[in-house]
Amino acid sequence: MAPLLALDNISKRFGAVVVADGISLALNAGEALGIIGPNGAGKTTLFAIAAGALAPDAGRVLFAGEDITGLSPDRRCRKGLARAFQIPQPFVGMTVFENVVVAAAFGAGEPEAAVYDRAADLLDRCGLADKANRSAGGLTLLDRKRLELARALATKPRVLLLDEVAGGLTEHECHALVELIKDVRASGVSIVWIEHIVHALLASIDRLLVLHGGRFIAAGEPREVIRSSQVAEIYMGIAADG
Amino acid sequence: MSRVEHASRSSRVGVALAGFGLAALAMAPLWADRATLRLLAEMFTYVALASLWNLLAGYAGLVSVGQQAFVGLGGYLLFALGIQFGVPPLAAVLVAGPVAALVSIPVALLIFRLRGAYFAIGTWVMAEVFRLMASQIAALGGGSGISLPASLVLAMAPTRQWRELEIYWLALALAVAVLVAIFVLLRSRHGLALTAVRDNELAAQSSGIDVRRLKFAVYVLTAFGTAMIGALIFLMKLRISPDTAFSVNDWTAFVIFIVVIGGIGRIEGPIIGTIVFFLLRQTLADLGSLYLMMMGTVAIAVMLAAPKGIWGLIVERLGWQMLPLQRRLVLEPSGKARAR
């Protein structure tokens, strides 16, 4: 069976800077994949290419075997590819509830009135129920991150791209997030998760990839990858901060 | 089942006030003199133009400085249909909308290839193209313009007074129709998407909204409304020329001023802005060109002190909404979302 999401030999450069140098990646249905790498390794660029916000210079993006390289982000979202941004992008002039309703109605292609229950339930699951009618522009960073996740989930994704959703969270909050993500996985959603908080990642994923200089330099069982000498050399300085 | 409410206390007051205001304006011929009625009718056309531009720029992010293309097109359609085919002016006003919507489709296909500032310039260039084309039509007076034939004007109503009342009520009806249409649009599923686009285009696209199609639809709808208002404006003026019909100053610069002062991206903004604009104009117009400088000063002051305009400031400080647009989730005391 074809992988659910595949990047096939993706290349991208900004001027002289190569941010993706022939990257290939395959995410199987039900799998959770982690990506780590130092700042500037090209992690977020890779997500932008997968989600359609950025066109690659070369290579293809495949979703459930279909070439989606030329599709717009909204088409990809409706196919079931959702992205939670590293810097939360709330609709600041709308309420928290409306933020989730938009994503639920358009991302999942359902009539507005049919998604109210699901939106309310998602707010509950993401710990935002008591802030449903607040303006999203007034949320704290933590709540913005929660909203980012709730909105991505509202689109009924088959694949969820998570970009550093755990950054800046306390230990307790991070634990709650990991539980939520495990829960999302259990409901059949496949996940690619970029994260600096390695212990949160290790608790949630099947496979770990290390991105450096626009290519994957290591891949495999998460704990083994973390212990490998290559990773120690390039990455441990940052992992120790996490 | 979750329950969702649209109204808040301020919006209930707002709707009630709007109802009273509308009733008072509909009955204005009973309490206002001719000059006041003319001024009110002009204000209605500006409320409509500003509301349409607000939808276009404030919500869909399409900052056009070329909406005079459709004001002028509507105006010229009124004259062309009347002079060439004897279409009565009131009917021509209604026909101007769909015709302009059709014309706007190829225009949109062309200028939607441009982004940001280039889009703005592109819209202006299109408006200039329209103006130059209008000045080439000898049957409509070419570059010097033409008056609406007296026979058409006189056929509108038995007396001059009735004709003026007809035009007043038409202006009020069109302005209300534009506002109601925008309200219905914003209350709908598409309005939710438009508000999302207003706030964050990138996130809107990532949430499954077809931003391009939405913008296209808004552009065509706006052309529809703008041309109808344009036809009405030149029915009030009774004379048209390429320079007045496609004036960037009258139909775009003043409109942008109104929207920015009132509050861009808020349905209430253009109404507030129009009132402020006309207050300034009526009190300062005697000062000559100094009046334009003072308007500029007001615009700069508002942009510095309240970048979201007067209504934006009110929303931020007081959380008011005049019209019930928000979707509020009704919560049970337990905090769980359940139907009451």
Coordinates of C-alpha atoms in Angstrom, one line a residue:
Chain A
M1 CA 0.0 0.0 0.0
A2 CA 1.2 3.5 -0.8
P3 CA 2.2 5.6 2.2
L4 CA -0.4 8.2 3.3
L5 CA 2.0 11.1 2.9
A6 CA 5.2 11.0 0.9
L7 CA 7.8 13.6 0.0
D8 CA 9.7 12.4 -3.1
N9 CA 13.1 13.9 -3.6
I10 CA 12.1 17.5 -2.6
S11 CA 14.6 20.3 -3.2
K12 CA 14.2 23.9 -2.3
R13 CA 16.7 26.8 -2.1
F14 CA 16.4 30.4 -1.1
G15 CA 19.1 32.2 -3.1
A16 CA 22.3 30.4 -2.2
V17 CA 20.9 28.7 0.9
V18 CA 19.8 25.1 0.3
V19 CA 17.0 24.3 2.7
A20 CA 15.9 21.0 1.2
D21 CA 18.4 18.9 -0.7
G22 CA 16.6 16.0 -2.2
I23 CA 14.5 15.0 0.8
S24 CA 12.3 11.9 0.7
L25 CA 10.0 10.9 3.5
A26 CA 7.1 8.4 3.8
L27 CA 4.5 8.4 6.5
N28 CA 2.4 5.3 6.7
A29 CA -1.2 5.2 7.8
G30 CA -1.5 5.2 11.6
E31 CA 2.2 6.1 12.1
A32 CA 3.6 9.0 14.2
L33 CA 6.8 10.4 13.0
G34 CA 9.1 12.9 14.8
I35 CA 11.5 15.3 13.2
I36 CA 14.3 17.0 15.0
G37 CA 17.1 19.2 13.8
P38 CA 18.9 22.4 14.8
N39 CA 17.4 25.8 14.1
G40 CA 17.6 26.6 10.4
A41 CA 17.8 22.9 9.4
G42 CA 14.7 23.4 7.1
K43 CA 12.1 21.7 9.3
T44 CA 9.4 24.4 8.9
T45 CA 10.2 24.8 5.2
L46 CA 9.5 21.1 4.8
F47 CA 6.1 21.5 6.4
A48 CA 5.3 24.5 4.2
I49 CA 6.1 22.4 1.2
A50 CA 4.1 19.5 2.4
A51 CA 1.1 21.7 3.2
G52 CA 1.3 23.6 0.0
A53 CA 2.2 27.1 1.3
L54 CA 5.5 26.9 -0.5
A55 CA 6.3 25.2 -3.9
P56 CA 9.4 23.1 -4.1
D57 CA 12.0 23.7 -6.8
A58 CA 12.0 20.0 -7.5
G59 CA 10.4 16.8 -6.3
R60 CA 6.8 15.7 -5.6
V61 CA 4.4 15.6 -2.7
L62 CA 2.1 12.6 -2.6
F63 CA -1.0 12.1 -0.5
A64 CA -2.5 8.6 -0.4
G65 CA -0.6 7.8 -3.7
E66 CA -1.9 10.9 -5.5
D67 CA 0.4 13.7 -6.7
I68 CA -0.7 16.8 -4.8
T69 CA 2.4 19.0 -5.6
G70 CA 0.4 21.5 -7.6
L71 CA -2.6 21.7 -5.2
S72 CA -3.3 24.8 -3.1
P73 CA -3.2 24.5 0.7
D74 CA -7.0 24.6 1.0
R75 CA -7.4 21.7 -1.4
R76 CA -4.8 19.7 0.6
C77 CA -6.5 20.6 3.8
R78 CA -9.9 19.3 2.5
K79 CA -8.2 16.1 1.4
G80 CA -7.1 15.6 5.1
L81 CA -3.7 17.2 5.5
A82 CA -3.8 19.7 8.4
R83 CA -1.0 21.9 9.7
A84 CA -0.6 23.5 13.1
F85 CA 1.8 26.4 12.7
Q86 CA 4.9 27.0 14.8
I87 CA 3.8 30.6 15.4
P88 CA 0.1 30.3 16.1
Q89 CA -2.0 32.0 13.5
P90 CA -5.4 32.6 15.1
F91 CA -8.2 34.6 13.5
V92 CA -7.7 37.4 16.0
G93 CA -11.0 39.2 15.3
M94 CA -13.1 36.1 15.9
T95 CA -14.0 34.3 19.0
V96 CA -12.1 31.1 20.0
F97 CA -15.3 29.1 19.1
E98 CA -15.6 30.8 15.7
N99 CA -12.0 30.0 15.0
V100 CA -12.7 26.3 15.4
V101 CA -16.1 26.5 13.6
V102 CA -14.4 27.9 10.5
A103 CA -11.9 25.1 10.3
A104 CA -14.5 22.5 11.1
A105 CA -16.9 23.8 8.4
F106 CA -14.4 24.4 5.6
G107 CA -11.6 22.0 6.4
A108 CA -14.1 19.1 6.7
G109 CA -16.5 20.5 4.1
E110 CA -19.5 20.3 6.4
P111 CA -22.5 22.8 6.8
E112 CA -21.9 25.3 9.6
A113 CA -24.7 24.3 11.9
A114 CA -23.5 20.6 11.7
V115 CA -20.1 21.4 13.2
Y116 CA -21.1 23.3 16.4
D117 CA -21.1 20.1 18.6
R118 CA -17.8 18.9 17.2
A119 CA -16.2 22.4 17.7
A120 CA -17.5 22.6 21.3
D121 CA -16.2 19.1 22.0
L122 CA -12.8 20.0 20.5
L123 CA -12.5 23.1 22.7
D124 CA -13.3 20.9 25.6
R125 CA -10.6 18.4 24.7
C126 CA -8.0 21.1 24.1
G127 CA -8.7 22.9 27.4
L128 CA -10.4 25.9 25.9
A129 CA -14.0 25.3 26.8
D130 CA -14.2 28.2 29.3
K131 CA -12.7 30.6 26.8
A132 CA -15.0 29.7 23.9
N133 CA -16.6 33.1 23.5
R134 CA -13.4 35.1 24.2
S135 CA -11.7 37.0 21.3
A136 CA -8.9 34.8 20.0
G137 CA -6.7 37.9 19.8
G138 CA -6.6 38.2 23.6
L139 CA -5.3 34.7 24.2
T140 CA -2.1 33.8 26.0
L141 CA 0.6 32.0 24.1
L142 CA -0.3 28.7 25.6
D143 CA -4.0 29.1 24.7
R144 CA -3.0 30.2 21.2
K145 CA -1.1 26.9 20.8
R146 CA -4.1 25.0 22.1
L147 CA -6.3 26.8 19.6
E148 CA -3.9 26.1 16.8
L149 CA -4.2 22.4 17.6
A150 CA -7.9 22.5 18.0
R151 CA -8.3 24.2 14.7
A152 CA -6.1 21.7 12.9
L153 CA -8.0 18.8 14.4
A154 CA -11.3 20.5 13.5
T155 CA -10.5 19.9 9.8
K156 CA -10.9 16.2 10.4
P157 CA -7.3 15.4 9.3
R158 CA -5.9 12.1 8.2
V159 CA -2.5 13.5 8.5
L160 CA -1.6 16.1 11.1
L161 CA 1.6 18.3 10.8
L162 CA 2.6 19.6 14.2
D163 CA 5.2 22.3 14.3
E164 CA 6.7 22.8 17.8
V165 CA 3.4 22.8 19.6
A166 CA 5.1 21.9 22.9
G167 CA 7.6 24.8 22.9
G168 CA 7.1 27.1 25.9
L169 CA 4.8 24.8 27.8
T170 CA 5.3 23.9 31.5
E171 CA 6.0 20.2 32.4
H172 CA 2.4 19.7 33.4
E173 CA 1.0 21.3 30.2
C174 CA 3.4 19.3 28.1
H175 CA 2.2 16.1 29.7
A176 CA -1.4 17.0 29.0
L177 CA -0.5 17.8 25.4
V178 CA 1.3 14.4 24.9
E179 CA -1.9 12.7 26.2
L180 CA -4.0 14.7 23.8
I181 CA -1.7 13.8 20.9
K182 CA -1.8 10.1 21.9
D183 CA -5.5 10.4 21.9
V184 CA -5.6 11.9 18.4
R185 CA -3.4 9.1 17.2
A186 CA -5.6 6.5 18.8
S187 CA -8.5 7.9 16.7
G188 CA -6.6 7.0 13.6
V189 CA -4.8 10.2 12.6
S190 CA -1.2 9.9 11.4
I191 CA 1.2 12.5 12.7
V192 CA 4.4 14.2 11.7
W193 CA 5.7 16.2 14.6
I194 CA 8.6 18.7 14.6
E195 CA 9.7 19.4 18.1
H196 CA 12.6 20.6 20.2
I197 CA 11.1 19.1 23.4
V198 CA 12.6 15.7 22.8
H199 CA 11.1 13.9 25.8
A200 CA 7.6 14.9 24.6
L201 CA 8.4 13.6 21.2
L202 CA 9.9 10.3 22.4
A203 CA 6.7 9.6 24.4
S204 CA 4.5 9.9 21.3
I205 CA 6.3 8.7 18.1
D206 CA 7.2 5.5 16.3
R207 CA 10.1 6.8 14.2
L208 CA 12.5 9.7 14.5
L209 CA 14.2 11.6 11.7
V210 CA 17.0 14.1 12.1
L211 CA 17.2 17.0 9.6
H212 CA 20.4 18.9 9.1
G213 CA 21.5 21.1 6.3
G214 CA 18.5 20.2 4.2
R215 CA 18.8 16.4 4.3
F216 CA 17.9 13.6 6.7
I217 CA 21.1 12.5 8.4
A218 CA 19.6 9.8 10.6
A219 CA 16.4 7.9 10.9
G220 CA 15.0 5.0 12.9
E221 CA 13.8 3.9 16.3
P222 CA 13.6 7.1 18.3
R223 CA 15.8 6.2 21.3
E224 CA 18.5 4.7 19.1
V225 CA 18.6 7.8 16.9
I226 CA 18.9 10.1 19.9
R227 CA 21.8 8.0 21.2
S228 CA 23.6 7.9 17.8
S229 CA 27.0 9.7 17.6
Q230 CA 25.9 11.7 14.6
V231 CA 23.0 13.2 16.4
A232 CA 25.1 13.8 19.5
E233 CA 27.6 15.8 17.4
I234 CA 25.1 18.0 15.7
Y235 CA 22.1 18.1 17.9
M236 CA 22.8 17.4 21.5
G237 CA 23.6 21.1 22.3
I238 CA 20.1 22.0 21.5
A239 CA 18.5 18.8 22.9
A240 CA 20.1 19.6 26.3
D241 CA 18.4 22.9 26.4
G242 CA 15.0 21.3 25.7
Chain B
M1 CA -26.4 19.5 20.9
S2 CA -24.6 22.8 21.3
R3 CA -26.5 26.0 21.0
V4 CA -25.2 29.0 19.3
E5 CA -26.4 32.6 19.7
H6 CA -25.7 35.5 17.5
A7 CA -27.1 38.4 19.4
S8 CA -25.6 40.2 22.3
R9 CA -27.1 42.9 24.5
S10 CA -25.3 45.7 22.5
S11 CA -26.5 44.2 19.2
R12 CA -30.1 44.1 20.4
V13 CA -29.8 47.8 21.2
G14 CA -28.0 48.3 17.9
V15 CA -30.7 46.6 15.8
A16 CA -33.4 48.5 17.6
L17 CA -31.6 51.8 17.0
A18 CA -31.0 50.9 13.4
G19 CA -34.8 50.2 13.0
F20 CA -35.7 53.6 14.5
G21 CA -33.1 55.3 12.4
L22 CA -34.4 53.7 9.2
A23 CA -38.0 54.6 10.0
A24 CA -37.0 58.2 10.6
L25 CA -35.0 58.3 7.3
A26 CA -37.9 56.7 5.4
M27 CA -40.2 59.4 6.7
A28 CA -37.6 62.2 6.1
P29 CA -39.7 63.9 3.4
L30 CA -42.1 64.8 6.3
W31 CA -39.4 66.5 8.4
A32 CA -36.6 67.6 6.0
D33 CA -36.4 70.3 3.3
R34 CA -35.2 69.7 -0.2
A35 CA -31.5 70.5 0.5
T36 CA -31.4 68.1 3.4
L37 CA -33.0 65.3 1.4
R38 CA -30.4 65.8 -1.3
L39 CA -27.6 65.7 1.2
L40 CA -29.1 62.6 2.9
A41 CA -29.4 60.8 -0.5
E42 CA -25.8 61.6 -1.2
M43 CA -24.8 60.2 2.2
F44 CA -26.7 57.0 1.4
T45 CA -24.7 56.6 -1.8
Y46 CA -21.5 57.0 0.2
V47 CA -22.6 54.6 2.9
A48 CA -23.2 52.0 0.1
L49 CA -20.0 52.7 -1.8
A50 CA -17.9 52.6 1.5
S51 CA -19.6 49.4 2.7
L52 CA -18.9 47.7 -0.6
W53 CA -15.3 48.9 -0.6
N54 CA -15.0 47.7 3.0
L55 CA -16.2 44.3 2.0
L56 CA -13.6 44.2 -0.8
A57 CA -10.6 45.6 1.0
G58 CA -11.5 45.2 4.7
Y59 CA -12.7 41.6 4.5
A60 CA -11.4 40.1 1.2
G61 CA -8.1 42.0 1.4
L62 CA -8.5 43.3 -2.1
V63 CA -7.3 46.9 -1.8
S64 CA -8.7 48.3 -5.0
V65 CA -8.2 52.0 -5.8
G66 CA -10.1 51.5 -9.0
Q67 CA -13.7 51.1 -7.9
Q68 CA -14.5 54.3 -9.9
A69 CA -14.4 51.9 -12.9
F70 CA -17.7 50.5 -11.8
V71 CA -19.2 53.7 -10.5
G72 CA -18.5 55.2 -13.9
L73 CA -19.7 52.1 -15.8
G74 CA -23.0 52.2 -13.9
G75 CA -23.3 55.9 -14.6
Y76 CA -22.6 55.4 -18.3
L77 CA -25.0 52.5 -18.6
L78 CA -27.8 54.7 -17.2
F79 CA -27.1 57.2 -20.0
A80 CA -26.5 54.7 -22.7
L81 CA -29.6 52.6 -22.0
G82 CA -31.7 55.8 -21.7
I83 CA -30.4 57.6 -24.8
Q84 CA -30.0 54.6 -27.1
F85 CA -32.9 52.4 -26.0
G86 CA -35.2 54.7 -24.0
V87 CA -34.9 52.6 -20.9
P88 CA -36.4 54.4 -17.9
P89 CA -33.7 55.6 -15.4
L90 CA -35.1 53.5 -12.5
A91 CA -34.9 50.3 -14.6
A92 CA -31.4 51.3 -15.9
V93 CA -30.2 51.5 -12.3
L94 CA -31.3 47.9 -11.7
V95 CA -29.8 46.7 -15.0
A96 CA -26.5 48.3 -14.3
G97 CA -25.7 45.8 -11.5
P98 CA -25.8 42.5 -13.4
V99 CA -24.1 44.1 -16.5
A100 CA -21.2 45.4 -14.3
A101 CA -21.0 42.0 -12.6
L102 CA -20.5 40.4 -16.1
V103 CA -17.9 43.0 -17.1
S104 CA -16.1 42.5 -13.8
I105 CA -15.4 38.8 -14.5
P106 CA -12.8 39.3 -17.3
V107 CA -11.4 42.3 -15.4
A108 CA -10.9 40.1 -12.3
L109 CA -9.3 37.3 -14.4
L110 CA -6.8 39.9 -15.5
I111 CA -6.0 41.8 -12.3
F112 CA -6.1 38.8 -10.0
R113 CA -2.8 37.9 -11.5
L114 CA -1.4 40.8 -9.5
R115 CA -0.8 40.9 -5.7
G116 CA -0.7 43.6 -3.1
A117 CA 0.4 47.0 -4.3
Y118 CA 0.5 45.8 -7.9
F119 CA -3.1 44.8 -7.6
A120 CA -4.0 48.2 -6.4
I121 CA -2.2 49.9 -9.3
G122 CA -3.8 47.4 -11.7
T123 CA -7.3 48.3 -10.6
W124 CA -6.5 52.0 -11.1
V125 CA -5.1 51.3 -14.5
M126 CA -8.3 49.4 -15.4
A127 CA -10.4 52.4 -14.3
E128 CA -8.3 54.6 -16.5
V129 CA -8.9 52.3 -19.4
F130 CA -12.6 52.5 -18.7
R131 CA -12.4 56.3 -18.6
L132 CA -10.5 56.5 -21.9
M133 CA -13.0 54.2 -23.5
A134 CA -15.9 56.3 -22.3
S135 CA -14.3 59.4 -23.8
Q136 CA -14.2 57.7 -27.2
I137 CA -18.0 57.1 -27.4
A138 CA -19.2 60.1 -29.4
A139 CA -22.9 59.1 -29.0
L140 CA -22.4 59.7 -25.2
G141 CA -20.7 63.0 -25.6
G142 CA -17.1 61.8 -25.9
G143 CA -14.7 63.6 -23.6
S144 CA -17.0 66.5 -22.8
G145 CA -19.9 64.5 -21.5
I146 CA -23.6 64.6 -21.9
S147 CA -26.9 65.4 -20.0
L148 CA -29.7 63.0 -19.4
P149 CA -32.4 63.9 -21.9
A150 CA -35.2 65.9 -20.4
S151 CA -37.8 63.6 -21.8
L152 CA -36.5 60.7 -19.8
V153 CA -36.2 62.7 -16.6
L154 CA -39.7 64.2 -17.0
A155 CA -41.2 60.8 -17.6
M156 CA -40.0 59.6 -14.2
A157 CA -42.8 61.3 -12.2
P158 CA -45.6 63.8 -12.7
T159 CA -43.9 66.5 -10.7
R160 CA -40.4 67.6 -9.8
Q161 CA -41.2 67.0 -6.1
W162 CA -42.3 63.4 -6.8
R163 CA -39.2 62.8 -8.9
E164 CA -37.0 64.0 -6.1
L165 CA -38.8 61.9 -3.5
E166 CA -38.5 58.8 -5.8
I167 CA -34.7 59.4 -6.1
Y168 CA -34.5 59.9 -2.3
W169 CA -36.2 56.7 -1.5
L170 CA -34.3 54.8 -4.2
A171 CA -31.1 56.0 -2.6
L172 CA -32.3 54.9 0.8
A173 CA -33.5 51.5 -0.5
L174 CA -30.3 50.8 -2.3
A175 CA -28.1 51.7 0.7
V176 CA -30.2 49.5 2.9
A177 CA -30.2 46.7 0.3
V178 CA -26.4 46.9 0.2
L179 CA -26.1 46.8 4.0
V180 CA -28.6 44.0 4.4
A181 CA -26.9 42.0 1.6
I182 CA -23.5 42.4 3.3
F183 CA -25.0 41.5 6.7
V184 CA -26.6 38.4 5.3
L185 CA -23.3 37.4 3.5
L186 CA -21.3 37.9 6.7
R187 CA -23.8 35.9 8.8
S188 CA -23.6 33.0 6.3
R189 CA -21.0 30.3 6.1
H190 CA -19.2 32.4 3.5
G191 CA -19.1 35.3 5.9
L192 CA -17.3 33.1 8.4
A193 CA -14.7 32.3 5.8
L194 CA -14.4 36.0 4.8
T195 CA -13.9 37.1 8.3
A196 CA -11.2 34.4 8.6
V197 CA -9.6 35.7 5.4
R198 CA -9.7 39.3 6.9
D199 CA -7.9 38.1 10.0
N200 CA -5.3 35.8 8.5
E201 CA -5.2 34.7 4.9
L202 CA -2.5 32.1 5.4
A203 CA -4.4 30.4 8.2
A204 CA -7.7 30.7 6.3
Q205 CA -6.2 28.7 3.4
S206 CA -4.7 26.2 5.8
S207 CA -8.2 25.7 7.3
G208 CA -9.6 24.6 4.0
I209 CA -11.0 27.9 2.7
D210 CA -10.7 28.5 -1.1
V211 CA -9.4 32.0 -0.6
R212 CA -9.1 32.7 -4.4
R213 CA -12.6 31.7 -5.2
L214 CA -14.0 33.7 -2.3
K215 CA -12.1 36.8 -3.4
F216 CA -13.3 36.4 -6.9
A217 CA -16.9 36.2 -5.8
V218 CA -16.5 39.3 -3.6
Y219 CA -15.0 41.2 -6.4
V220 CA -17.9 40.4 -8.7
L221 CA -20.5 41.1 -6.1
T222 CA -18.9 44.4 -5.2
A223 CA -18.9 45.4 -8.9
F224 CA -22.6 44.6 -9.0
G225 CA -23.4 46.9 -6.1
T226 CA -21.0 49.6 -7.0
A227 CA -22.4 50.0 -10.5
M228 CA -25.9 50.3 -9.3
I229 CA -24.9 53.0 -6.9
G230 CA -22.9 54.6 -9.7
A231 CA -26.0 54.7 -11.9
L232 CA -28.0 56.2 -9.0
I233 CA -25.3 58.9 -8.4
F234 CA -25.5 60.1 -12.0
L235 CA -29.3 60.0 -12.0
M236 CA -29.0 62.5 -9.2
K237 CA -26.5 64.6 -11.1
L238 CA -28.4 64.3 -14.5
R239 CA -25.1 64.9 -16.3
I240 CA -22.1 62.7 -16.9
S241 CA -18.6 63.1 -18.3
P242 CA -15.6 60.7 -18.2
D243 CA -13.8 62.8 -15.7
T244 CA -16.6 62.9 -13.2
A245 CA -17.7 59.3 -13.8
F246 CA -14.3 57.8 -13.3
S247 CA -13.0 60.2 -10.7
V248 CA -10.5 58.5 -8.4
N249 CA -10.9 61.3 -5.9
D250 CA -14.7 61.2 -5.5
W251 CA -15.3 57.5 -5.8
T252 CA -12.2 56.0 -4.2
A253 CA -10.2 58.4 -2.2
F254 CA -13.2 59.8 -0.2
V255 CA -14.5 56.2 0.1
I256 CA -11.2 55.0 1.5
F257 CA -11.1 58.0 3.9
I258 CA -14.6 57.0 5.2
V259 CA -13.8 53.4 5.7
V260 CA -10.4 54.0 7.4
I261 CA -11.9 56.6 9.7
G262 CA -15.0 54.6 10.5
G263 CA -13.2 51.2 11.0
I264 CA -12.0 48.9 8.3
G265 CA -13.2 45.3 8.4
R266 CA -16.3 46.1 10.5
I267 CA -19.7 46.3 8.9
E268 CA -20.5 49.3 11.2
G269 CA -17.3 51.3 10.2
P270 CA -18.5 52.8 6.9
I271 CA -21.7 54.1 8.5
I272 CA -19.8 55.9 11.2
G273 CA -17.2 57.1 8.7
T274 CA -19.8 58.5 6.3
I275 CA -21.3 60.6 9.2
V276 CA -17.9 61.9 10.2
F277 CA -17.0 62.6 6.5
F278 CA -20.1 64.6 5.9
L279 CA -19.9 66.5 9.2
L280 CA -16.4 67.6 8.3
R281 CA -17.4 68.4 4.7
Q282 CA -20.4 70.5 5.7
T283 CA -18.6 72.4 8.4
L284 CA -15.3 72.9 6.6
A285 CA -16.3 73.2 2.9
D286 CA -16.3 77.0 3.0
L287 CA -12.5 77.0 3.7
G288 CA -11.7 75.9 0.2
S289 CA -8.6 73.8 -0.3
L290 CA -7.8 74.1 3.4
Y291 CA -10.7 71.7 3.9
L292 CA -8.9 68.9 2.1
M293 CA -5.7 69.5 4.2
M294 CA -7.8 69.3 7.4
M295 CA -9.4 66.1 6.2
G296 CA -5.9 64.7 5.6
T297 CA -4.9 65.7 9.1
V298 CA -8.0 64.0 10.6
A299 CA -7.2 60.8 8.6
I300 CA -3.6 60.8 9.9
A301 CA -4.7 61.5 13.5
V302 CA -7.2 58.7 13.4
M303 CA -4.7 56.3 11.9
L304 CA -2.2 57.1 14.6
A305 CA -4.6 57.1 17.5
A306 CA -7.0 54.4 16.4
P307 CA -5.5 52.3 13.5
K308 CA -8.7 50.2 13.4
G309 CA -10.9 53.3 13.1
I310 CA -13.5 54.8 15.3
W311 CA -15.6 51.6 15.4
G312 CA -12.6 49.4 15.8
L313 CA -11.7 51.4 18.9
I314 CA -15.2 51.0 20.3
V315 CA -15.1 47.3 19.8
E316 CA -11.7 47.0 21.4
R317 CA -12.6 49.1 24.4
L318 CA -16.3 48.2 25.0
G319 CA -16.8 45.0 23.0
W320 CA -19.9 46.3 21.4
Q321 CA -21.3 44.9 18.2
M322 CA -24.1 46.9 16.6
L323 CA -25.3 44.0 14.4
P324 CA -25.6 40.4 15.6
L325 CA -22.7 38.8 13.6
Q326 CA -20.9 36.9 16.3
R327 CA -21.5 33.2 17.0
R328 CA -21.5 32.7 20.7
L329 CA -21.5 29.2 22.2
V330 CA -24.1 28.9 25.0
L331 CA -22.4 27.1 28.0
E332 CA -24.1 25.3 30.8
P333 CA -23.0 26.2 34.3
S334 CA -20.8 23.1 34.4
G335 CA -18.8 24.6 31.6
K336 CA -19.8 21.8 29.2
A337 CA -21.4 22.8 25.9
R338 CA -24.9 21.5 26.0
A339 CA -28.2 22.7 24.8
R340 CA -30.5 24.4 27.3

